[in-house]
CSV table of C-alpha atoms in Angstrom, one decimal:
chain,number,residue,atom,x,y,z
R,1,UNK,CA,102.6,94.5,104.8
R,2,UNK,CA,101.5,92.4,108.0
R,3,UNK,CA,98.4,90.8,107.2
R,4,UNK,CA,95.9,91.1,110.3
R,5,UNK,CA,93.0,88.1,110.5
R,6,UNK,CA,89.7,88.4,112.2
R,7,UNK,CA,87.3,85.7,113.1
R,8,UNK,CA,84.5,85.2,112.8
R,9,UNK,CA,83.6,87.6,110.0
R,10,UNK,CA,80.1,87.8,111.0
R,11,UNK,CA,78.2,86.7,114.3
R,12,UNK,CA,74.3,86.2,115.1
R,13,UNK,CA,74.2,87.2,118.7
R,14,UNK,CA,71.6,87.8,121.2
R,15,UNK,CA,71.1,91.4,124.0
R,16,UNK,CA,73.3,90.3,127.3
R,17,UNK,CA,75.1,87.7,124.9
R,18,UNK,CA,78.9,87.6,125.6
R,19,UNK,CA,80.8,88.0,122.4
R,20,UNK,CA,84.2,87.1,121.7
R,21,UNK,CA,86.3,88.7,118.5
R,22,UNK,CA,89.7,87.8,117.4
R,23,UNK,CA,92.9,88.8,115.5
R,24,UNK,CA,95.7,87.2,114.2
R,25,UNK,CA,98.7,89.3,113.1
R,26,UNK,CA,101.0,87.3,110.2
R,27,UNK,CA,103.9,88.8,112.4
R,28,UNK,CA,104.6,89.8,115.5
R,29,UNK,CA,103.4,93.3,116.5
R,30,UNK,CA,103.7,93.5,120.6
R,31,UNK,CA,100.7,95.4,121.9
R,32,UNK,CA,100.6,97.9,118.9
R,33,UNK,CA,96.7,96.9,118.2
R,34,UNK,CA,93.5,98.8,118.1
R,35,UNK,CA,89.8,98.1,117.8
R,36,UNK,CA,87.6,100.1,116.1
R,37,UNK,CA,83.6,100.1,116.0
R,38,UNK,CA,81.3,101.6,113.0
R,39,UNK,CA,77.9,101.9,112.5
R,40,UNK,CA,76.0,101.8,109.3
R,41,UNK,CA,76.7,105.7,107.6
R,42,UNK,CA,79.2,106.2,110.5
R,43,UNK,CA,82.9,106.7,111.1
R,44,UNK,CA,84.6,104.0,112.5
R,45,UNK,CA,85.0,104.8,116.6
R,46,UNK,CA,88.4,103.9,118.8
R,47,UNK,CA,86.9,101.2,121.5
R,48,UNK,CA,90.8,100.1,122.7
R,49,UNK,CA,94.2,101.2,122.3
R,50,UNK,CA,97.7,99.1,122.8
R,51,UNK,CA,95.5,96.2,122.9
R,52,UNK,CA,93.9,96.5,126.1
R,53,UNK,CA,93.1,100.1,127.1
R,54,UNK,CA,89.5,101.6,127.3
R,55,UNK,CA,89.5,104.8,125.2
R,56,UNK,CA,87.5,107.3,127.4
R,57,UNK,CA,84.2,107.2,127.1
R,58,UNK,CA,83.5,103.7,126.3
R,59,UNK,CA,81.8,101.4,128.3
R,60,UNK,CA,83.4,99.0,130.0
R,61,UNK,CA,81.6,95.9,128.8
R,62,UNK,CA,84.6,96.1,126.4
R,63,UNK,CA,87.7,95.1,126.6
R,64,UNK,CA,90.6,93.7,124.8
R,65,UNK,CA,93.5,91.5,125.1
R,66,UNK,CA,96.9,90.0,123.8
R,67,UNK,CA,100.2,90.7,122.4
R,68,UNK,CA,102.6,89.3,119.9
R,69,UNK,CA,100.3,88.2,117.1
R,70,UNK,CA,97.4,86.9,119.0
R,71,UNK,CA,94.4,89.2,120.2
R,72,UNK,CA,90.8,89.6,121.4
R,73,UNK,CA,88.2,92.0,121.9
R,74,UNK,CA,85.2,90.8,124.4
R,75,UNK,CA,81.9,92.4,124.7
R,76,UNK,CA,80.9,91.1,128.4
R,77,UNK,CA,77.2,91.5,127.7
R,78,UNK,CA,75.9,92.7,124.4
R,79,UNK,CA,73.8,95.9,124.4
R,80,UNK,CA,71.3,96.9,121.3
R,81,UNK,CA,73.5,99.9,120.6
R,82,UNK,CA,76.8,97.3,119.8
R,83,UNK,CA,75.6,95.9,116.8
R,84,UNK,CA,78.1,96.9,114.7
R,85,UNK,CA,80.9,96.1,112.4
R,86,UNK,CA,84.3,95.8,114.3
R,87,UNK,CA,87.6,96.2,112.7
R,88,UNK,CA,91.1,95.6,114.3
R,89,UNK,CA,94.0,97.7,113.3
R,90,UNK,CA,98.0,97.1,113.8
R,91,UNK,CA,100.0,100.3,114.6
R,92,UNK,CA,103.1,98.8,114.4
R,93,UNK,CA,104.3,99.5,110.8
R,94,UNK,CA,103.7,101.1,107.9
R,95,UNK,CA,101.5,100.8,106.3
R,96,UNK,CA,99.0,100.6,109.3
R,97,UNK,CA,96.6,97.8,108.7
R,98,UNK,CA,92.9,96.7,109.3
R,99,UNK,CA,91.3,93.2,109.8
R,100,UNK,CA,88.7,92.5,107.0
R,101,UNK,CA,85.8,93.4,109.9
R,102,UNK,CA,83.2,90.9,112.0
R,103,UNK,CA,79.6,92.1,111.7
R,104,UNK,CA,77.7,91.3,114.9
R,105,UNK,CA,73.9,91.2,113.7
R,106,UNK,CA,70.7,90.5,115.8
R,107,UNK,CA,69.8,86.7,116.5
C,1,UNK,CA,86.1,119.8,121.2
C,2,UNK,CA,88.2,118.5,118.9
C,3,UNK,CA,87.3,118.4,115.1
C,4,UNK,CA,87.3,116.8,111.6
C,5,UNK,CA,85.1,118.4,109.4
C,6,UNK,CA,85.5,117.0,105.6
C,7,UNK,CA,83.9,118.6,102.5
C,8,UNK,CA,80.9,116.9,100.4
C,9,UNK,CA,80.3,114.6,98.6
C,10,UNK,CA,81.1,114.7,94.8
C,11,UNK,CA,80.3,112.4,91.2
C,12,UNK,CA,83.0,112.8,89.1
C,13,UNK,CA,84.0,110.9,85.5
C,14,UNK,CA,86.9,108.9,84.8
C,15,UNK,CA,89.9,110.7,84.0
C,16,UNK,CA,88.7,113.9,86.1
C,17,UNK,CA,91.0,115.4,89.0
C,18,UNK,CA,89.9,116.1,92.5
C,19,UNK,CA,90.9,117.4,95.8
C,20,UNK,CA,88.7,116.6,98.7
C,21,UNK,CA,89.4,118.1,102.1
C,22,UNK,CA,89.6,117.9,106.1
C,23,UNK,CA,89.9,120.6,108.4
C,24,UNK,CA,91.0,120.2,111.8
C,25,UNK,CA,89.8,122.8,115.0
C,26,UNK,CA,90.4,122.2,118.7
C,27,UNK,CA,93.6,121.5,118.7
C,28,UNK,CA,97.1,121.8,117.5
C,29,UNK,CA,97.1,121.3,113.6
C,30,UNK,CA,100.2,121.0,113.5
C,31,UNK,CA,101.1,118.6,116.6
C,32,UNK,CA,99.8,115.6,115.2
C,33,UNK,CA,99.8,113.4,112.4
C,34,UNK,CA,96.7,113.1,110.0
C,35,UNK,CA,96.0,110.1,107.8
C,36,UNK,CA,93.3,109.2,105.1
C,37,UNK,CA,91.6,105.7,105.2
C,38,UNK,CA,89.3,104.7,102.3
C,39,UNK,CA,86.1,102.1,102.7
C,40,UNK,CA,85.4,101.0,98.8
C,41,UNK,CA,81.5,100.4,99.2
C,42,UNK,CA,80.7,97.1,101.5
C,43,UNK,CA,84.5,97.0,101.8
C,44,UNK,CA,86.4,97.0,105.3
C,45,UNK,CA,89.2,100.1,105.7
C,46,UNK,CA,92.1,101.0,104.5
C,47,UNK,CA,94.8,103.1,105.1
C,48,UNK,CA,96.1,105.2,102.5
C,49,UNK,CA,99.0,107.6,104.2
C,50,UNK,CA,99.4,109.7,106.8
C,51,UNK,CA,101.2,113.3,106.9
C,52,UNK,CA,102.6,115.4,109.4
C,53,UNK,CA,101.0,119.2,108.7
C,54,UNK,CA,104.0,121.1,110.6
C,55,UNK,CA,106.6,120.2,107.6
C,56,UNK,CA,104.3,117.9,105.1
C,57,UNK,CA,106.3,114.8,106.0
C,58,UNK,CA,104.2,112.2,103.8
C,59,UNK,CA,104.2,108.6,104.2
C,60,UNK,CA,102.2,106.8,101.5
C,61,UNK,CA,100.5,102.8,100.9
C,62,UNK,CA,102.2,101.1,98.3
C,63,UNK,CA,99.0,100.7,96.9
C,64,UNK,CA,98.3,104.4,97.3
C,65,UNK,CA,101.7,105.3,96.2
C,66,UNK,CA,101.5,107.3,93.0
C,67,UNK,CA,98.1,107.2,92.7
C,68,UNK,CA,96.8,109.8,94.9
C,69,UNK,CA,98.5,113.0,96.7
C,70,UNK,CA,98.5,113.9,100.1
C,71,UNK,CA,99.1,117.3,100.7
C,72,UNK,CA,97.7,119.7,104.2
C,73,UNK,CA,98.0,124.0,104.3
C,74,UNK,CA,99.3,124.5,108.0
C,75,UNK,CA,97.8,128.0,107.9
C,76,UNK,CA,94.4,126.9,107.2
C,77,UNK,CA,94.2,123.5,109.8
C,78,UNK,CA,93.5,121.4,106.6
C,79,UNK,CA,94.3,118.4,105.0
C,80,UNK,CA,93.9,117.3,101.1
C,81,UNK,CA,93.9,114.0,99.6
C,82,UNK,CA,93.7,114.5,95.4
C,83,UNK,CA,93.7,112.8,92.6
C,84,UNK,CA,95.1,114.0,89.3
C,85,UNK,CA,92.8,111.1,87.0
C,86,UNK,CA,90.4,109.1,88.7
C,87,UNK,CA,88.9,105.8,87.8
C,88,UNK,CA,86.2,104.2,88.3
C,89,UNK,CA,87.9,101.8,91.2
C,90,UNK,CA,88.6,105.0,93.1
C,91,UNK,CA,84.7,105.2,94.2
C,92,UNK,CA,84.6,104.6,97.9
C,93,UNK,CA,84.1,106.9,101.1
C,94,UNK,CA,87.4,108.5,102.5
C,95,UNK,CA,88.2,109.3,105.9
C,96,UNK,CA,90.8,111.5,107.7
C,97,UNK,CA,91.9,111.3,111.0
C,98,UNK,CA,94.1,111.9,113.6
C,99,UNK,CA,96.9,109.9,115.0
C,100,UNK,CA,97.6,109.8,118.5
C,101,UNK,CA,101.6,109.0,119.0
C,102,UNK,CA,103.1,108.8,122.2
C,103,UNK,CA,103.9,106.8,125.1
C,104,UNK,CA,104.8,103.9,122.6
C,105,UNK,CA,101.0,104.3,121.6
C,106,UNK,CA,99.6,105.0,117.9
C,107,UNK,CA,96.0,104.7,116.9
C,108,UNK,CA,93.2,107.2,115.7
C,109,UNK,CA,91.5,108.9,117.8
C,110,UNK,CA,89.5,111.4,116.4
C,111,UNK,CA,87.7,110.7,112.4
C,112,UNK,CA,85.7,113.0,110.2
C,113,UNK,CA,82.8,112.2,108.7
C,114,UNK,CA,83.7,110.9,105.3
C,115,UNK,CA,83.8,112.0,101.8
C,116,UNK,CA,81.8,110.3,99.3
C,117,UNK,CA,84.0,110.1,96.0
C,118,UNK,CA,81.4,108.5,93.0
C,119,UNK,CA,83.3,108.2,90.0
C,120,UNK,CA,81.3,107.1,87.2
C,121,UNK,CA,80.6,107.7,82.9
């Protein structure tokens, strides 16, 4: 299975804060990556497909980046309603997998 | 608008069989794939397999492999994930959803709302 690494896991951050997520694939998986948000008692939500492309209806203070093994997800200026748990996701292979998750709490 | 609605939540004991359910409406059952992820409580997610509802074309986790069952009834727009003995490990809150494939592009789009599988003595 290809082993997908976010960092941080967790991050204190502040409203209008710009906040930087990323994921490490063990293996190359071109732009085959998602990001996914979820709330507390909520299923997780697609913010960006292939990497780097805004699902509609998301706002776009985020965006992502990368290929090969190396990617990002950037919040450009964090809003109360993005604290959340984000989780990356490689659709390359089967068995799809998820990054353990990076909680972004309230400073 | 497109749909997943799962069924409720259930408590079941060790050892007990389940099949827990996700119905699709607003689009074309049978046109896309649906998977089950599972969230073990405080846990991140986990995909567990995927099947295509036209033919029942199942691809399974080697973890899930075995383990549970993946089945969907075309005629009825729904999805099952089952377990013929649970444990106590299987407690967690499953999720189905679609996958979008096309254009060299696979992710989930849509999710239902979760199932909350307690499996205790």
């Amino acid at each position: 299975d290809i082993q997908m690494t976010q960092s941080p896991s967790s991050l204190s951050t502040s409203v209008g804060d710009r906040v930087t997520i990323t994921c490490r694939a063990s293996q190359s998986i071109s732009t085959y990556l998602n990001w996914y948000q979820q709330k507390p008692g909520k299923a997780p939500k697609l913010l960006i497909y292939a990497a780097s492309n805004l699902q509609s209806g998301v706002p776009s203070r985020f965006s992502g980046s990368g290929s090969g093994t190396d990617f990002t997800l950037t919040i450009s200026s964090l809003q109360p309603e993005d604290y959340a748990t984000y989780y990356c996701q490689q659709s390359y292979i089967n068995p799809w997998t998820f990054g353990q998750g990076t909680k972004v709490e309230i400073k | 608008e497109v749909q997943l609605v799962q069924s409720g939540a259930e408590v079941k004991k060790p050892g007990e069989s389940l099949k827990i359910s996700c119905k699709g409406s607003g689009y074309s059952f049978t046109n896309y794939w649906i998977g089950w992820v599972r969230q073990m409580p405080g846990k991140g997610l986990e995909w567990m397999g995927i099947i295509w509802p036209s033919d029942s074309d199942t691809r399974y986790s080697p973890s899930s492999q075995g383990h549970v069952t993946i089945s969907a009834d075309k005629s009825i727009s729904t999805a099952y994930l089952q377990w013929s003995s649970l444990q106590a490990s299987d407690t967690a809150i499953y999720y189905c959803a679609r996958r979008y494939g096309g254009n060299d592009r696979y992710y989930f789009d849509y999710w239902g709302q979760g199932t909350l599988v307690t499996v205790s003595s």
